[in-house]
PDB file of C-alpha atoms in Angstrom:
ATOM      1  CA  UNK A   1      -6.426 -12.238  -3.582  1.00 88.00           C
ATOM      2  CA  UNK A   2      -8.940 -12.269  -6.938  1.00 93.00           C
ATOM      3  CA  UNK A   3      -7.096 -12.683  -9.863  1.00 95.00           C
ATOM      4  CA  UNK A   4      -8.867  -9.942 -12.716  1.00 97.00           C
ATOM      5  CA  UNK A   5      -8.389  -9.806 -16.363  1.00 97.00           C
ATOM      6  CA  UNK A   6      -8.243  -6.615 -17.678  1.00 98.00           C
ATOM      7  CA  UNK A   7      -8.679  -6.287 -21.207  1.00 97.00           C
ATOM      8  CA  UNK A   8      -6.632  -2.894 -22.740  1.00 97.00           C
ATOM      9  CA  UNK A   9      -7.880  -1.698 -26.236  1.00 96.00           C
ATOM     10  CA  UNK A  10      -5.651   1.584 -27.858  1.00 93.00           C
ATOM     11  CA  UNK A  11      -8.303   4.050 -29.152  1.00 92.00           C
ATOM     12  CA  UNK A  12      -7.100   7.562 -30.029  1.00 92.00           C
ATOM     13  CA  UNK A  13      -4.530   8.122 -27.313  1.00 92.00           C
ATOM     14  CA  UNK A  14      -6.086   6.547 -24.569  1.00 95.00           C
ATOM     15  CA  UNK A  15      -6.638   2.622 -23.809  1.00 97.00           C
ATOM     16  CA  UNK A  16      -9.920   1.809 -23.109  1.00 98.00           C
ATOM     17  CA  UNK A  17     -10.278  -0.832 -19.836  1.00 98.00           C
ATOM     18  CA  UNK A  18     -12.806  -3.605 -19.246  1.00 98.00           C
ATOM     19  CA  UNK A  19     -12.836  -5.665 -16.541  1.00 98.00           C
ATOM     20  CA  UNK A  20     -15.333  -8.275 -17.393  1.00 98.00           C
ATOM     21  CA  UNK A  21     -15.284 -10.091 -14.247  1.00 97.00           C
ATOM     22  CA  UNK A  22     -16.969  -6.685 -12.898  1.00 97.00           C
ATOM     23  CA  UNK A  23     -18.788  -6.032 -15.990  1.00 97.00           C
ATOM     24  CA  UNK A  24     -17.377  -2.565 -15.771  1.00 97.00           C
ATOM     25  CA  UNK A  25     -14.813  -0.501 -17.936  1.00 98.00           C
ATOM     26  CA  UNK A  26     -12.551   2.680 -17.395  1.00 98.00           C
ATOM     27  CA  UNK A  27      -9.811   4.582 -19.410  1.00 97.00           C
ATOM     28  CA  UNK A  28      -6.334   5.175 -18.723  1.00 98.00           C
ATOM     29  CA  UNK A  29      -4.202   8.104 -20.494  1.00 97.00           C
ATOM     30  CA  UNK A  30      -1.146   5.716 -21.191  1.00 97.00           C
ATOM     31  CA  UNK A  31       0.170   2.371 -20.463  1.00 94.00           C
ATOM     32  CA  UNK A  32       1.730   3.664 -17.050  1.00 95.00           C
ATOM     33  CA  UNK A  33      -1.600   3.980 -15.574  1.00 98.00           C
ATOM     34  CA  UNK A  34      -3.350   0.830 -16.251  1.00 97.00           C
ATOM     35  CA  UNK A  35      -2.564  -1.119 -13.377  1.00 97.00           C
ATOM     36  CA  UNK A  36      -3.863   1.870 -11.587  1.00 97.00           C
ATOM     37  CA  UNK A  37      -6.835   2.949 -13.263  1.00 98.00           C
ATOM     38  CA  UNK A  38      -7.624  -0.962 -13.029  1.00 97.00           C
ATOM     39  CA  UNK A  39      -7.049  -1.348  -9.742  1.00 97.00           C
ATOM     40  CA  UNK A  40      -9.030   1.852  -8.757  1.00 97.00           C
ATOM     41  CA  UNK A  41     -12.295   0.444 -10.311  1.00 97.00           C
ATOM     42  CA  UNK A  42     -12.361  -2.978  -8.705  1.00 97.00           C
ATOM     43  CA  UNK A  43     -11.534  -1.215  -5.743  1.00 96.00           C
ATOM     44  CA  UNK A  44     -14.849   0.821  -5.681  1.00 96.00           C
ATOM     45  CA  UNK A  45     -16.833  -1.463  -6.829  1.00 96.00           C
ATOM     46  CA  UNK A  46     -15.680  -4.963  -4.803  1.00 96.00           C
ATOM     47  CA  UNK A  47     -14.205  -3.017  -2.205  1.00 94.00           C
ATOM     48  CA  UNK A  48     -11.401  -5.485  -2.568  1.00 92.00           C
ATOM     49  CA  UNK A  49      -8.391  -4.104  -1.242  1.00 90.00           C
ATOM     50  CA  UNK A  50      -5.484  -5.776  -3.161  1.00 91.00           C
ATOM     51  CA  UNK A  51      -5.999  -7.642  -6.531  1.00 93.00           C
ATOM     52  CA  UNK A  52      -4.245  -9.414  -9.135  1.00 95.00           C
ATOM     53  CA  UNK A  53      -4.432  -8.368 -12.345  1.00 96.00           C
ATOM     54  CA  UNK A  54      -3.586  -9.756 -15.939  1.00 93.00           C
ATOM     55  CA  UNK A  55      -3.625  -7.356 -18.480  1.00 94.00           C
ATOM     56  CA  UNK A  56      -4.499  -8.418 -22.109  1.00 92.00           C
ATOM     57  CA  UNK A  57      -3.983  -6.125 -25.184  1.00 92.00           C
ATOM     58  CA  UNK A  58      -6.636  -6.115 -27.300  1.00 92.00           C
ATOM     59  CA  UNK A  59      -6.284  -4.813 -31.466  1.00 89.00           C
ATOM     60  CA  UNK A  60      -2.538  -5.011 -31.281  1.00 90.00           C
ATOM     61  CA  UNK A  61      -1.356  -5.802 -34.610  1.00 92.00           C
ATOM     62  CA  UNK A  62      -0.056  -9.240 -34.878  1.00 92.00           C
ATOM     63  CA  UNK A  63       3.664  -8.545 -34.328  1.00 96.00           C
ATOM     64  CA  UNK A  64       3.414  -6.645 -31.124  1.00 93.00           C
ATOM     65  CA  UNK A  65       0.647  -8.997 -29.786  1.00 88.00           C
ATOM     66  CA  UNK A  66       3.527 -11.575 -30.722  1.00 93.00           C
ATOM     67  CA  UNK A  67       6.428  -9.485 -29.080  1.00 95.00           C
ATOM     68  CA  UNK A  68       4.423  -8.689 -25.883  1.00 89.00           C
ATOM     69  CA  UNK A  69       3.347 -11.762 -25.262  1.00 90.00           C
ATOM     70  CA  UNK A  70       7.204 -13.476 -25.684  1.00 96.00           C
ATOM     71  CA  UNK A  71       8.762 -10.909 -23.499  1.00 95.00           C
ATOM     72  CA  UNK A  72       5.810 -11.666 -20.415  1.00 90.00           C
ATOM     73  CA  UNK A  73       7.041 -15.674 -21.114  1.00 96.00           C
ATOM     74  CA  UNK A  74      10.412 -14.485 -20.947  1.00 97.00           C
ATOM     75  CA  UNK A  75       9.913 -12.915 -17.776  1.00 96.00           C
ATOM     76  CA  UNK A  76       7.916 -15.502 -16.521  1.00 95.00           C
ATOM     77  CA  UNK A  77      10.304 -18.118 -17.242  1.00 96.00           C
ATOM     78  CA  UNK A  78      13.347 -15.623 -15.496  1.00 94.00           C
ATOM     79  CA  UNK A  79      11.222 -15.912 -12.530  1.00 94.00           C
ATOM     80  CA  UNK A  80      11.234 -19.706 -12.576  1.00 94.00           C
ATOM     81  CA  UNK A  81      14.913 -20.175 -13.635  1.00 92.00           C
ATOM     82  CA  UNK A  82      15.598 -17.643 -10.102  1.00 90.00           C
ATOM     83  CA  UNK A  83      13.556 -20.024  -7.995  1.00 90.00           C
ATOM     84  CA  UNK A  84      15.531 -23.202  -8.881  1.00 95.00           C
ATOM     85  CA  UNK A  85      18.653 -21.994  -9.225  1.00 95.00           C
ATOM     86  CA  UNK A  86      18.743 -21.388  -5.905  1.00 93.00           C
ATOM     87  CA  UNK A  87      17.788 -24.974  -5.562  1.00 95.00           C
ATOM     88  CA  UNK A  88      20.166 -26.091  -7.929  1.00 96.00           C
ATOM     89  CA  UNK A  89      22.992 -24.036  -5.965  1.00 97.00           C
ATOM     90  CA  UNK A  90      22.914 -26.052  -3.078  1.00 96.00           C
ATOM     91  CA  UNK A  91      22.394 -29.337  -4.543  1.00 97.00           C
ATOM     92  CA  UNK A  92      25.329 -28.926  -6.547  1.00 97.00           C
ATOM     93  CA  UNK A  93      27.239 -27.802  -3.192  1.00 97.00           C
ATOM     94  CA  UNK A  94      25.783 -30.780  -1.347  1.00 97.00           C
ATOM     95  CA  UNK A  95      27.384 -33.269  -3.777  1.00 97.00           C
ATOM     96  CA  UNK A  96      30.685 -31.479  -3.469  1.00 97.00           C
ATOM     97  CA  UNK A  97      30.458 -29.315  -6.665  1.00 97.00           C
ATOM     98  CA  UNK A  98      32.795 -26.089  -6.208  1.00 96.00           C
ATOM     99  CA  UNK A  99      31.602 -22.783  -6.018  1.00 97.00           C
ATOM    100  CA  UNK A 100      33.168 -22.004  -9.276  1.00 97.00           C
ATOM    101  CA  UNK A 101      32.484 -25.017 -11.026  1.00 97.00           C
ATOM    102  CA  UNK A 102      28.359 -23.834  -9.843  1.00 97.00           C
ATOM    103  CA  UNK A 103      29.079 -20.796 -10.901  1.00 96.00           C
ATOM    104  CA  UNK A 104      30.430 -21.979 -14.542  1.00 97.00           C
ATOM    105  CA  UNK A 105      27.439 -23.950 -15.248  1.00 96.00           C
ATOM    106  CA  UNK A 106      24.711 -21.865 -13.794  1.00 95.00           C
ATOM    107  CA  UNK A 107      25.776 -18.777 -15.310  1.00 94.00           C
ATOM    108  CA  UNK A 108      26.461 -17.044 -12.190  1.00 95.00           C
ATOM    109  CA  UNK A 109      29.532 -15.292 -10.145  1.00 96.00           C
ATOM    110  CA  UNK A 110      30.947 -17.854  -7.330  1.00 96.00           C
ATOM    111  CA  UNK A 111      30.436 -14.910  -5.595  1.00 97.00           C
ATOM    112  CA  UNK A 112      26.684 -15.395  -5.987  1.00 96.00           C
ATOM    113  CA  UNK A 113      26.705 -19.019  -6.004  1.00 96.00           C
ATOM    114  CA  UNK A 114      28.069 -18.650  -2.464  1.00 96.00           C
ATOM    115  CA  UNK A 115      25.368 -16.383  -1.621  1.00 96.00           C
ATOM    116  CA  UNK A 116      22.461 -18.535  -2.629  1.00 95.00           C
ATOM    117  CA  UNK A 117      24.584 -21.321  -0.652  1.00 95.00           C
ATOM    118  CA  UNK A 118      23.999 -19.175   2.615  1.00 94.00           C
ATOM    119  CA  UNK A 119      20.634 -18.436   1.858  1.00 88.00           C
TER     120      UNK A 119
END
């Protein structure tokens, strides 16, 4: 799967879409239908079936360029802490750690530390 940058500018109600690894651009009416509108035009014009996009806002003012981008490094670091800490789970259960005591310092039920032991 390509991996295409899509480059979202706010102009009068609509945000403007370029997808310079296409060399092409399209509009979409509101946020909601970015990926969409994105994925429609590589579509038709690499007949690429599935792609992966990362979106960039352009012209945001500073702050929400600065919020934006902390809550996508938030996510992305959710998504990391959820892959080790399943990891983590069973280590800790290997060396004879109790499901509580997981729980406690993983910041997680022992109801879900003994679900990620099962896993």
């Amino acid at each position: 799967m390509t991996r295409y940058r899509v480059e979202a500018t706010e102009d009068h109600g609509y945000w403007c879409l370029r997808v310079p690894r296409i060399e092409r651009a399209t509009q979409a009416r509101s946020i909601g239908e970015i990926t969409v509108m994105a994925k429609d035009l590589i579509k038709i014009m690499t007949l690429e079936e599935e792609a992966d996009l990362e979106i960039v806002y352009t012209n945001l003012p500073r702050e929400v360029a600065e919020a934006v981008e902390l809550k996508r490094q938030a996510a992305e670091l959710e998504a990391r802490a959820m892959e080790t800490q399943g990891i983590a789970v069973k280590k800790l259960h290997e060396l004879g750690v109790s499901l509580r005591d997981i729980g406690r310092l993983l910041g997680i039920s022992h109801q879900r530390a003994h679900q990620l032991v099962k896993a």
